[in-house]
Amino acid sequence: MSTSDLSQSSMSQSNIAMIGLGVMGKSLALNLLDQGFNVTGFDISEAHRERAESEAKELAQKVDKGSFFKAADLNQVLDSLVKPRVIALSVPAGSIVEAVIDDLLAAGLEQDDIVIDTGNSLWTDTEARELQYRGKLRFFSTAVSGGEVGARTGPALMASGDKEAWNYVQPMWEAISAKVDENGLPVGQFEKGEPCAAYLGPAGAGHYVKMVHNGIEYADMQLICEVYHFMSDVLAMSAQEIGEVFAKWNQGVLNSYLMEISADILQTLDPTTQKPFVEVVLDKAGQKGTGLWTAVNSLQEGAPAPTIAQAVFARAQSSQKAVRVQGAKVLRTHVQPNCGKAKQETIEELHDALYCAKLSVYAQGFDLMKATSIKEGWDLDFAHIAKIWRAGCIIRAVFLQDITKAYQSDAELSNLLFANRFVEEVHERSCGWRAVVANSALTGVPMPAISSALGYFDSLRCEVLPANLLQAQRDYFGSHTYSRVDSDEQNKFHITWSETPRVEVEA
């Protein structure tokens, strides 16, 4: 089904309904109107319905825009739609999703109708809902990244669920998604390009990929903050000066949305005090839980993502403001200045450390997705995932084009860091990375994320880890057995530690 087929349906009927007209739902609805689709909108809040209708009327004054119908209840929602009905939910994650779907079924939703969850649902909840409503409707999910602006002008869309449902959803999602040119660079909302929307697999796959995206986002933000902290505390750079450096970095290999906004924030003044805005913001970071989900999942799957976990811990420790104020007064230690290095040399080292640490984070995220894809039988396409992250989403960055090419060259890549391009990049920049981690320890400026990213890299390149001693310890106190380097790994042994003489027995 083509975009034109959908957008040329009867003016009395809508192509899609949006239930939930808050920030994200309204923005997605207006984006659909921009692309010529007819949209029905419903929200339990009359104020939300009125605001969406008002903004839709403004769009209606422009040519080639879709029409908006404000539904008063779910019966009107169903009556307004072409069949099979396509209904997108933009409601809070959790039990409210089931509540809305149950109300839709009571209002007359049919077996062939498609319900799309676009919220931040936990992927296992999405899997459960697909089973719960199988045979009653076609449950579909689409994780949306890009925030309010992305939803309005072009988000990254990670879809999963009923494959037949994708045939109806695909033209709309590709039309409203962000797009990139042949070089992988973002283009304008109404320009032609490759859509950042894709069907990723069975139920749960899209929300899972979005969860890992958010985990990477947590880590990426923390890495940037640690560099800012070092520049401010050790190099005594002003917020304005740091912002200027970040803006310069954003013109090169570190080009990304998060670097762009960080540079902007640091160069912004507080309207009230005229001080640097960042200096009047309380240093307590909030979180909604998706980074935590990713960290927990990495532990469950045995796929290490230490930098994502450290980013979650950093937010938690930031919230302990009173304890940190006390610690600043009572905890003493010996610290050194910046080892007599020239300021510019240290700035260049920080640049390289940030690049390498970011790459390590992406490697952790993709490795986690690979582990879960194998376990769930999803067969995720990592080149495709990297592609749809190139624009629209919060972690969009220029080097996602390189990640795309790496997986296109070798879809079975054991680890992203093993790609030839990145092997050389990290080799060239690793001296700066190590210098920064060493400097952070010597100067007493915490860099838990950058340090853990280096630890992940070094563990990955270490053929023999001290886990031999660890496993021997486990055998000593718990008879957990061990494998031998000179025997098949499947063969298990135990030492009779409490006996004299000690002997080895096969378990």
Coordinates of C-alpha atoms in Angstrom, one line a residue:
M1 CA 0.0 0.0 0.0
S2 CA 1.5 3.3 -1.1
T3 CA 1.6 6.7 0.7
S4 CA -0.6 8.2 -2.0
D5 CA -3.2 5.4 -1.6
L6 CA -3.5 6.1 2.1
S7 CA -3.5 9.9 1.9
Q8 CA -6.2 10.0 -0.8
S9 CA -8.8 8.1 1.2
S10 CA -12.2 9.7 1.7
M11 CA -12.1 13.0 3.6
S12 CA -14.8 11.6 5.9
Q13 CA -12.6 8.9 7.1
S14 CA -9.2 8.9 8.8
N15 CA -6.1 6.8 8.0
I16 CA -5.1 6.6 11.6
A17 CA -6.2 7.5 15.1
M18 CA -4.0 8.9 17.8
I19 CA -5.2 8.1 21.3
G20 CA -3.3 10.3 23.8
L21 CA -2.7 13.9 22.7
G22 CA 0.0 14.9 25.2
V23 CA 3.4 16.2 24.0
M24 CA 4.3 13.1 22.0
G25 CA 0.9 12.1 20.7
K26 CA 0.0 15.6 19.5
S27 CA 3.4 15.9 17.8
L28 CA 3.1 12.6 16.0
A29 CA -0.5 13.5 14.9
L30 CA 0.6 16.9 13.5
N31 CA 3.5 15.2 11.7
L32 CA 1.1 12.8 10.1
L33 CA -1.1 15.7 9.0
D34 CA 2.0 17.4 7.6
Q35 CA 2.5 14.4 5.4
G36 CA -1.1 14.4 4.1
F37 CA -2.7 11.7 6.2
N38 CA -6.1 12.1 7.8
V39 CA -6.0 11.8 11.6
T40 CA -8.5 11.2 14.3
G41 CA -7.4 12.4 17.7
F42 CA -8.7 11.5 21.1
D43 CA -7.7 12.2 24.7
I44 CA -9.5 12.0 28.0
S45 CA -8.4 15.5 28.6
E46 CA -10.6 18.1 26.8
A47 CA -7.8 20.6 27.0
H48 CA -5.5 18.2 25.1
R49 CA -8.2 17.6 22.5
E50 CA -8.8 21.3 22.0
R51 CA -5.1 22.2 21.7
A52 CA -4.5 19.5 19.1
E53 CA -7.5 20.6 17.1
S54 CA -6.4 24.3 17.3
E55 CA -2.9 23.4 16.0
A56 CA -4.4 21.1 13.3
K57 CA -6.6 24.0 12.1
E58 CA -3.5 26.1 11.6
L59 CA -2.0 23.4 9.5
A60 CA -5.2 23.1 7.5
Q61 CA -4.6 26.5 6.1
K62 CA -1.6 25.1 4.2
V63 CA -1.9 23.0 1.0
D64 CA -1.6 19.3 0.9
K65 CA -2.2 18.7 4.6
G66 CA -4.4 16.0 6.0
S67 CA -7.6 16.6 7.9
F68 CA -8.0 16.3 11.6
F69 CA -11.1 14.9 13.4
K70 CA -11.5 15.5 17.1
A71 CA -13.3 12.4 18.5
A72 CA -15.4 12.8 21.6
D73 CA -15.2 9.1 22.6
L74 CA -13.9 5.8 21.5
N75 CA -17.0 5.0 19.5
Q76 CA -16.4 8.0 17.3
V77 CA -12.7 7.0 17.0
L78 CA -13.7 3.6 15.5
D79 CA -16.5 5.1 13.3
S80 CA -14.0 7.6 11.8
L81 CA -11.4 5.2 10.5
V82 CA -11.0 3.2 7.3
K83 CA -10.8 -0.5 7.7
P84 CA -8.7 -2.2 8.9
R85 CA -8.5 0.5 11.5
V86 CA -5.0 1.7 12.6
I87 CA -4.9 3.1 16.1
A88 CA -1.8 4.5 17.7
L89 CA -1.6 4.8 21.5
S90 CA 0.5 7.5 23.0
V91 CA -0.2 6.8 26.7
P92 CA 2.0 6.2 29.8
A93 CA 3.6 2.8 29.9
G94 CA 2.0 0.2 32.2
S95 CA -1.6 -0.9 32.9
I96 CA -3.1 2.1 31.1
V97 CA -2.1 0.5 27.8
E98 CA -4.3 -2.6 28.6
A99 CA -7.1 -0.4 29.9
V100 CA -7.3 1.6 26.7
I101 CA -7.2 -1.5 24.5
D102 CA -9.9 -3.2 26.6
D103 CA -12.1 -0.1 26.2
L104 CA -11.5 -0.2 22.4
L105 CA -12.5 -3.8 22.3
A106 CA -15.7 -3.0 24.2
A107 CA -16.4 -0.2 21.7
G108 CA -16.2 -2.6 18.8
L109 CA -12.6 -3.1 17.8
E110 CA -12.3 -6.0 15.4
Q111 CA -9.8 -8.8 14.8
D112 CA -8.1 -7.3 11.8
D113 CA -7.7 -3.8 13.4
I114 CA -4.2 -2.7 14.3
V115 CA -3.3 -1.2 17.7
I116 CA 0.1 0.4 18.0
D117 CA 1.8 1.1 21.3
T118 CA 4.2 4.1 20.8
G119 CA 5.0 4.6 24.4
N120 CA 8.1 3.7 26.4
S121 CA 6.9 0.2 27.3
L122 CA 9.2 -2.5 28.7
W123 CA 9.8 -4.9 25.9
T124 CA 8.7 -8.0 27.9
D125 CA 5.3 -6.2 28.5
T126 CA 5.0 -5.7 24.8
E127 CA 5.6 -9.5 24.2
A128 CA 3.0 -10.3 26.8
R129 CA 0.4 -8.0 25.3
E130 CA 0.9 -9.5 21.9
L131 CA 0.0 -12.9 23.4
Q132 CA -2.8 -11.5 25.4
Y133 CA -4.6 -9.9 22.5
R134 CA -3.8 -12.4 19.8
G135 CA -7.0 -13.4 17.9
K136 CA -8.8 -10.3 19.2
L137 CA -6.8 -7.6 17.3
R138 CA -3.4 -7.1 15.7
F139 CA -1.1 -5.7 18.4
F140 CA 1.9 -3.8 17.1
S141 CA 4.5 -1.6 18.7
T142 CA 6.7 1.2 17.6
A143 CA 9.3 2.7 19.9
V144 CA 9.8 6.4 19.1
S145 CA 13.0 8.3 19.7
G146 CA 13.6 12.0 19.2
G147 CA 11.5 13.7 21.9
E148 CA 8.9 16.3 21.2
V149 CA 10.8 17.9 18.3
G150 CA 11.6 14.6 16.7
A151 CA 8.0 13.4 16.9
R152 CA 6.9 16.6 15.3
T153 CA 9.4 16.9 12.5
G154 CA 10.9 13.4 12.1
P155 CA 11.6 10.8 14.7
A156 CA 13.5 7.5 14.5
L157 CA 10.9 4.7 14.6
M158 CA 11.6 1.1 15.7
A159 CA 8.6 -1.1 14.8
S160 CA 7.9 -4.7 15.7
G161 CA 5.0 -7.1 15.9
D162 CA 2.6 -8.6 13.4
K163 CA 4.4 -8.5 10.0
E164 CA 1.1 -8.0 8.0
A165 CA 0.3 -5.0 10.2
W166 CA 3.6 -3.5 9.1
N167 CA 2.3 -3.4 5.5
Y168 CA -0.4 -0.9 6.6
V169 CA 1.8 1.1 9.0
Q170 CA 5.0 1.3 6.9
P171 CA 3.9 4.0 4.4
M172 CA 2.8 6.3 7.3
W173 CA 5.9 5.6 9.5
E174 CA 8.3 6.1 6.6
A175 CA 6.6 9.3 5.6
I176 CA 6.8 10.9 9.1
S177 CA 10.2 9.6 10.1
A178 CA 13.5 11.4 10.0
K179 CA 15.5 10.9 6.8
V180 CA 19.1 10.9 5.8
D181 CA 20.9 11.5 2.5
E182 CA 23.3 9.2 0.7
N183 CA 26.1 10.1 3.1
G184 CA 24.0 9.3 6.1
L185 CA 23.4 12.9 7.1
P186 CA 20.0 14.2 8.2
V187 CA 17.9 16.1 5.7
G188 CA 14.9 18.4 6.2
Q189 CA 11.4 17.2 7.1
F190 CA 10.0 17.5 3.6
E191 CA 13.2 16.5 1.7
K192 CA 13.6 13.1 0.1
G193 CA 15.9 10.7 1.8
E194 CA 16.3 7.2 3.3
P195 CA 13.7 6.9 6.2
C196 CA 14.8 6.3 9.7
A197 CA 11.9 3.8 10.3
A198 CA 12.2 0.1 10.1
Y199 CA 10.4 -3.2 11.0
L200 CA 12.9 -4.9 13.4
G201 CA 11.2 -8.2 14.2
P202 CA 8.5 -9.9 16.3
A203 CA 6.7 -8.3 19.3
G204 CA 9.1 -6.8 21.8
A205 CA 12.0 -6.3 19.4
G206 CA 11.4 -2.7 18.7
H207 CA 10.9 -1.7 22.3
Y208 CA 14.0 -3.7 23.2
V209 CA 16.1 -1.9 20.7
K210 CA 14.8 1.4 22.0
M211 CA 15.6 0.4 25.5
V212 CA 19.2 -0.3 24.5
H213 CA 19.2 3.0 22.6
N214 CA 18.2 4.7 25.8
G215 CA 21.0 2.9 27.7
I216 CA 23.5 4.2 25.2
E217 CA 22.0 7.6 25.6
Y218 CA 22.5 7.5 29.4
A219 CA 26.2 6.6 28.9
D220 CA 26.8 9.1 26.1
M221 CA 25.4 11.9 28.2
Q222 CA 27.5 10.9 31.2
L223 CA 30.7 10.7 29.1
I224 CA 30.2 14.3 27.9
C225 CA 29.4 15.4 31.5
E226 CA 32.7 13.9 32.7
V227 CA 34.7 15.7 30.1
Y228 CA 32.9 19.0 31.1
H229 CA 33.7 18.3 34.8
F230 CA 37.4 17.8 34.1
M231 CA 37.7 20.9 31.9
S232 CA 35.9 22.9 34.6
D233 CA 37.7 21.6 37.7
V234 CA 41.2 20.8 36.5
L235 CA 41.7 23.1 33.5
A236 CA 39.7 25.9 35.1
M237 CA 37.8 26.6 31.9
S238 CA 34.6 28.6 31.9
A239 CA 31.3 27.2 30.7
Q240 CA 31.5 29.5 27.7
E241 CA 35.0 28.3 26.8
I242 CA 34.0 24.6 27.2
G243 CA 31.0 25.2 25.1
E244 CA 33.2 26.7 22.3
V245 CA 35.4 23.6 22.5
F246 CA 32.4 21.3 22.3
A247 CA 31.1 23.3 19.3
K248 CA 34.4 22.8 17.5
W249 CA 34.4 19.1 18.3
N250 CA 30.9 18.9 16.9
Q251 CA 32.4 19.7 13.5
G252 CA 34.4 16.5 13.4
V253 CA 34.2 12.8 14.4
L254 CA 32.3 13.7 17.6
N255 CA 29.5 15.3 15.7
S256 CA 26.2 14.3 17.4
Y257 CA 23.0 15.7 18.7
L258 CA 24.1 15.4 22.3
M259 CA 27.4 17.2 21.6
E260 CA 25.5 20.0 19.8
I261 CA 23.0 20.6 22.6
S262 CA 25.8 20.4 25.2
A263 CA 27.7 23.2 23.4
D264 CA 24.6 25.3 23.2
I265 CA 23.7 24.8 26.9
L266 CA 27.2 25.7 28.1
Q267 CA 27.1 28.9 26.1
T268 CA 23.7 30.0 27.4
L269 CA 23.3 32.5 30.2
D270 CA 20.7 32.3 33.0
P271 CA 18.0 34.9 32.2
T272 CA 17.6 35.7 35.9
T273 CA 21.2 36.0 37.1
Q274 CA 23.1 36.3 33.8
K275 CA 25.5 33.6 35.1
P276 CA 26.2 30.6 32.9
F277 CA 23.0 28.7 32.9
V278 CA 24.6 25.4 33.7
E279 CA 26.0 26.8 36.9
V280 CA 22.5 27.6 38.3
V281 CA 21.1 24.1 37.6
L282 CA 21.2 21.9 40.7
D283 CA 23.5 18.9 40.2
K284 CA 20.9 16.2 40.8
A285 CA 20.0 14.2 37.7
G286 CA 16.7 12.5 37.3
Q287 CA 15.9 9.3 35.4
K288 CA 12.8 7.5 34.1
G289 CA 14.2 4.0 34.3
T290 CA 15.1 2.9 30.8
G291 CA 18.8 3.1 31.5
L292 CA 18.2 0.9 34.6
W293 CA 16.3 -1.6 32.4
T294 CA 19.3 -1.8 30.1
A295 CA 21.8 -2.2 32.9
V296 CA 19.7 -5.0 34.5
N297 CA 19.2 -6.7 31.2
S298 CA 22.9 -6.8 30.6
L299 CA 23.4 -8.5 33.9
Q300 CA 20.6 -11.0 33.1
E301 CA 22.0 -11.8 29.7
G302 CA 25.7 -12.0 30.8
A303 CA 26.5 -9.4 28.1
P304 CA 28.6 -6.8 29.9
A305 CA 27.6 -3.1 29.5
P306 CA 29.6 -1.6 32.4
T307 CA 29.5 2.0 31.1
I308 CA 25.8 2.0 30.8
A309 CA 25.6 0.7 34.4
Q310 CA 28.0 3.4 35.5
A311 CA 25.9 6.0 33.9
V312 CA 22.9 4.9 35.9
F313 CA 25.0 4.8 39.1
A314 CA 26.3 8.3 38.4
R315 CA 22.7 9.6 38.3
A316 CA 21.9 7.8 41.5
Q317 CA 25.0 9.2 43.2
S318 CA 24.2 12.7 41.9
S319 CA 20.8 12.5 43.7
Q320 CA 22.6 12.0 47.1
K321 CA 23.4 15.7 47.3
A322 CA 23.4 16.0 51.1
V323 CA 25.8 13.0 51.4
R324 CA 28.1 14.5 48.9
V325 CA 28.1 17.9 50.6
Q326 CA 29.2 16.1 53.8
G327 CA 31.7 14.0 52.0
A328 CA 33.3 17.1 50.5
K329 CA 34.0 18.3 54.0
V330 CA 35.2 15.1 55.7
L331 CA 36.8 12.9 53.0
R332 CA 40.5 13.8 52.5
T333 CA 42.8 12.5 49.9
H334 CA 46.0 13.4 48.1
V335 CA 45.5 14.8 44.6
Q336 CA 47.9 16.1 42.0
P337 CA 47.5 19.0 39.5
N338 CA 47.4 18.2 35.8
C339 CA 50.9 16.8 35.7
G340 CA 52.3 20.0 34.2
K341 CA 50.7 19.3 30.8
A342 CA 49.9 22.1 28.5
K343 CA 46.2 22.9 28.4
Q344 CA 45.7 22.3 24.7
E345 CA 47.4 18.9 25.0
T346 CA 45.0 17.9 27.7
I347 CA 42.0 19.1 25.6
E348 CA 43.2 16.9 22.7
E349 CA 43.5 13.9 25.0
L350 CA 40.0 14.6 26.3
H351 CA 38.7 14.6 22.7
D352 CA 40.3 11.2 22.0
A353 CA 39.1 9.8 25.3
L354 CA 35.5 10.9 24.6
Y355 CA 35.6 9.4 21.1
C356 CA 37.0 6.0 22.2
A357 CA 34.7 5.8 25.2
K358 CA 31.7 6.5 23.0
L359 CA 32.7 3.8 20.7
S360 CA 33.2 1.4 23.6
V361 CA 29.6 2.2 24.7
Y362 CA 28.2 1.5 21.3
A363 CA 30.1 -1.8 21.2
Q364 CA 28.5 -2.7 24.6
G365 CA 25.0 -1.8 23.4
F366 CA 25.3 -3.8 20.1
D367 CA 26.8 -6.7 21.9
L368 CA 23.8 -6.7 24.3
M369 CA 21.4 -6.6 21.4
K370 CA 23.2 -9.5 19.8
A371 CA 23.0 -11.6 22.9
T372 CA 19.2 -11.0 23.3
S373 CA 18.5 -11.4 19.6
I374 CA 20.1 -14.9 19.6
K375 CA 18.2 -15.8 22.8
E376 CA 14.8 -14.6 21.5
G377 CA 15.3 -15.7 17.9
W378 CA 14.8 -12.2 16.5
D379 CA 17.6 -12.1 13.9
L380 CA 18.1 -8.4 14.4
D381 CA 19.8 -6.5 11.6
F382 CA 22.4 -4.4 13.2
A383 CA 23.3 -2.4 10.1
H384 CA 19.6 -1.5 9.8
I385 CA 19.5 -0.5 13.4
A386 CA 22.5 1.8 13.0
K387 CA 20.9 3.2 9.9
I388 CA 17.7 4.3 11.6
W389 CA 19.6 5.9 14.5
R390 CA 21.5 8.2 12.1
A391 CA 18.7 10.9 12.3
G392 CA 15.7 11.8 14.4
C393 CA 16.8 10.0 17.6
I394 CA 18.7 11.4 20.7
I395 CA 21.9 9.5 20.0
R396 CA 22.1 10.4 16.4
A397 CA 25.8 10.9 15.5
V398 CA 27.9 11.0 12.4
F399 CA 29.9 7.9 13.3
L400 CA 26.7 5.8 13.1
Q401 CA 27.4 5.9 9.3
D402 CA 30.7 4.1 10.1
I403 CA 28.9 1.6 12.3
T404 CA 26.3 0.9 9.6
K405 CA 29.2 0.2 7.1
A406 CA 30.9 -2.0 9.7
Y407 CA 27.9 -4.3 10.0
Q408 CA 27.2 -4.2 6.3
S409 CA 30.7 -5.5 5.7
D410 CA 30.4 -8.2 8.4
A411 CA 26.9 -8.9 9.7
E412 CA 28.4 -11.5 12.1
L413 CA 30.9 -9.1 13.6
S414 CA 31.9 -10.5 17.0
N415 CA 32.2 -7.1 18.5
L416 CA 31.9 -3.6 17.0
L417 CA 35.4 -2.7 18.3
F418 CA 36.8 -5.5 16.0
A419 CA 35.8 -3.6 12.8
N420 CA 39.0 -2.7 10.9
R421 CA 38.2 1.0 10.9
F422 CA 37.6 1.2 14.6
V423 CA 40.6 -1.0 15.5
E424 CA 42.8 1.7 13.8
E425 CA 40.9 4.6 15.3
V426 CA 41.2 3.3 18.8
H427 CA 44.8 2.4 18.4
E428 CA 45.6 6.0 17.3
R429 CA 43.6 7.6 20.1
S430 CA 44.2 5.2 23.0
C431 CA 47.1 7.1 24.4
G432 CA 44.9 10.1 25.1
W433 CA 42.2 7.9 26.5
R434 CA 44.6 6.3 29.0
A435 CA 46.1 9.6 29.9
V436 CA 42.7 11.0 30.7
V437 CA 41.8 8.1 32.9
A438 CA 45.1 8.3 34.7
N439 CA 44.7 12.1 35.1
S440 CA 41.2 11.7 36.6
A441 CA 42.6 9.4 39.3
L442 CA 45.5 11.6 40.1
T443 CA 43.5 14.8 40.2
G444 CA 40.5 13.3 42.0
V445 CA 37.9 14.2 39.4
P446 CA 35.5 11.3 39.0
M447 CA 35.2 9.8 35.5
P448 CA 33.5 6.5 36.2
A449 CA 32.0 6.1 32.7
I450 CA 35.1 6.9 30.8
S451 CA 37.1 4.7 33.1
S452 CA 34.7 1.8 32.8
A453 CA 34.7 2.1 29.0
L454 CA 38.5 1.7 29.0
G455 CA 38.1 -1.3 31.4
Y456 CA 35.7 -2.9 29.0
F457 CA 38.1 -2.3 26.1
D458 CA 41.1 -3.7 28.1
S459 CA 39.2 -6.8 29.2
L460 CA 38.2 -7.4 25.7
R461 CA 41.8 -7.4 24.5
C462 CA 43.0 -9.5 27.4
E463 CA 43.4 -13.2 26.3
V464 CA 43.9 -14.4 29.9
L465 CA 41.9 -12.8 32.7
P466 CA 42.3 -13.4 36.4
A467 CA 39.1 -15.3 36.4
N468 CA 41.2 -18.4 36.9
L469 CA 41.9 -17.4 40.5
L470 CA 38.3 -16.4 40.9
Q471 CA 37.0 -19.8 39.8
A472 CA 39.5 -21.5 42.1
Q473 CA 38.2 -19.4 44.9
R474 CA 34.6 -20.5 44.1
D475 CA 35.7 -24.1 44.1
Y476 CA 37.6 -23.6 47.4
F477 CA 34.6 -22.3 49.4
G478 CA 31.7 -23.7 47.5
S479 CA 32.8 -26.7 45.5
H480 CA 31.7 -25.0 42.4
T481 CA 34.2 -26.9 40.2
Y482 CA 36.4 -25.6 37.5
S483 CA 37.6 -26.5 34.0
R484 CA 41.3 -27.1 33.1
V485 CA 43.3 -25.4 30.3
D486 CA 44.6 -28.8 29.3
S487 CA 41.2 -30.5 29.1
D488 CA 37.9 -30.1 27.3
E489 CA 36.0 -27.2 28.8
Q490 CA 33.0 -29.4 29.4
N491 CA 35.0 -31.5 31.8
K492 CA 34.6 -30.3 35.4
F493 CA 37.0 -30.9 38.3
H494 CA 37.2 -30.2 42.1
I495 CA 40.0 -30.1 44.6
T496 CA 39.4 -31.7 48.0
W497 CA 40.6 -28.5 49.8
S498 CA 39.7 -29.7 53.3
E499 CA 41.5 -33.0 53.0
T500 CA 45.2 -33.9 53.4
P501 CA 46.6 -34.6 50.9
R502 CA 44.5 -32.5 48.5
V503 CA 43.6 -34.4 45.4
E504 CA 41.7 -33.5 42.2
V505 CA 38.5 -35.3 41.4
E506 CA 36.4 -35.2 38.3
A507 CA 33.0 -33.7 39.1

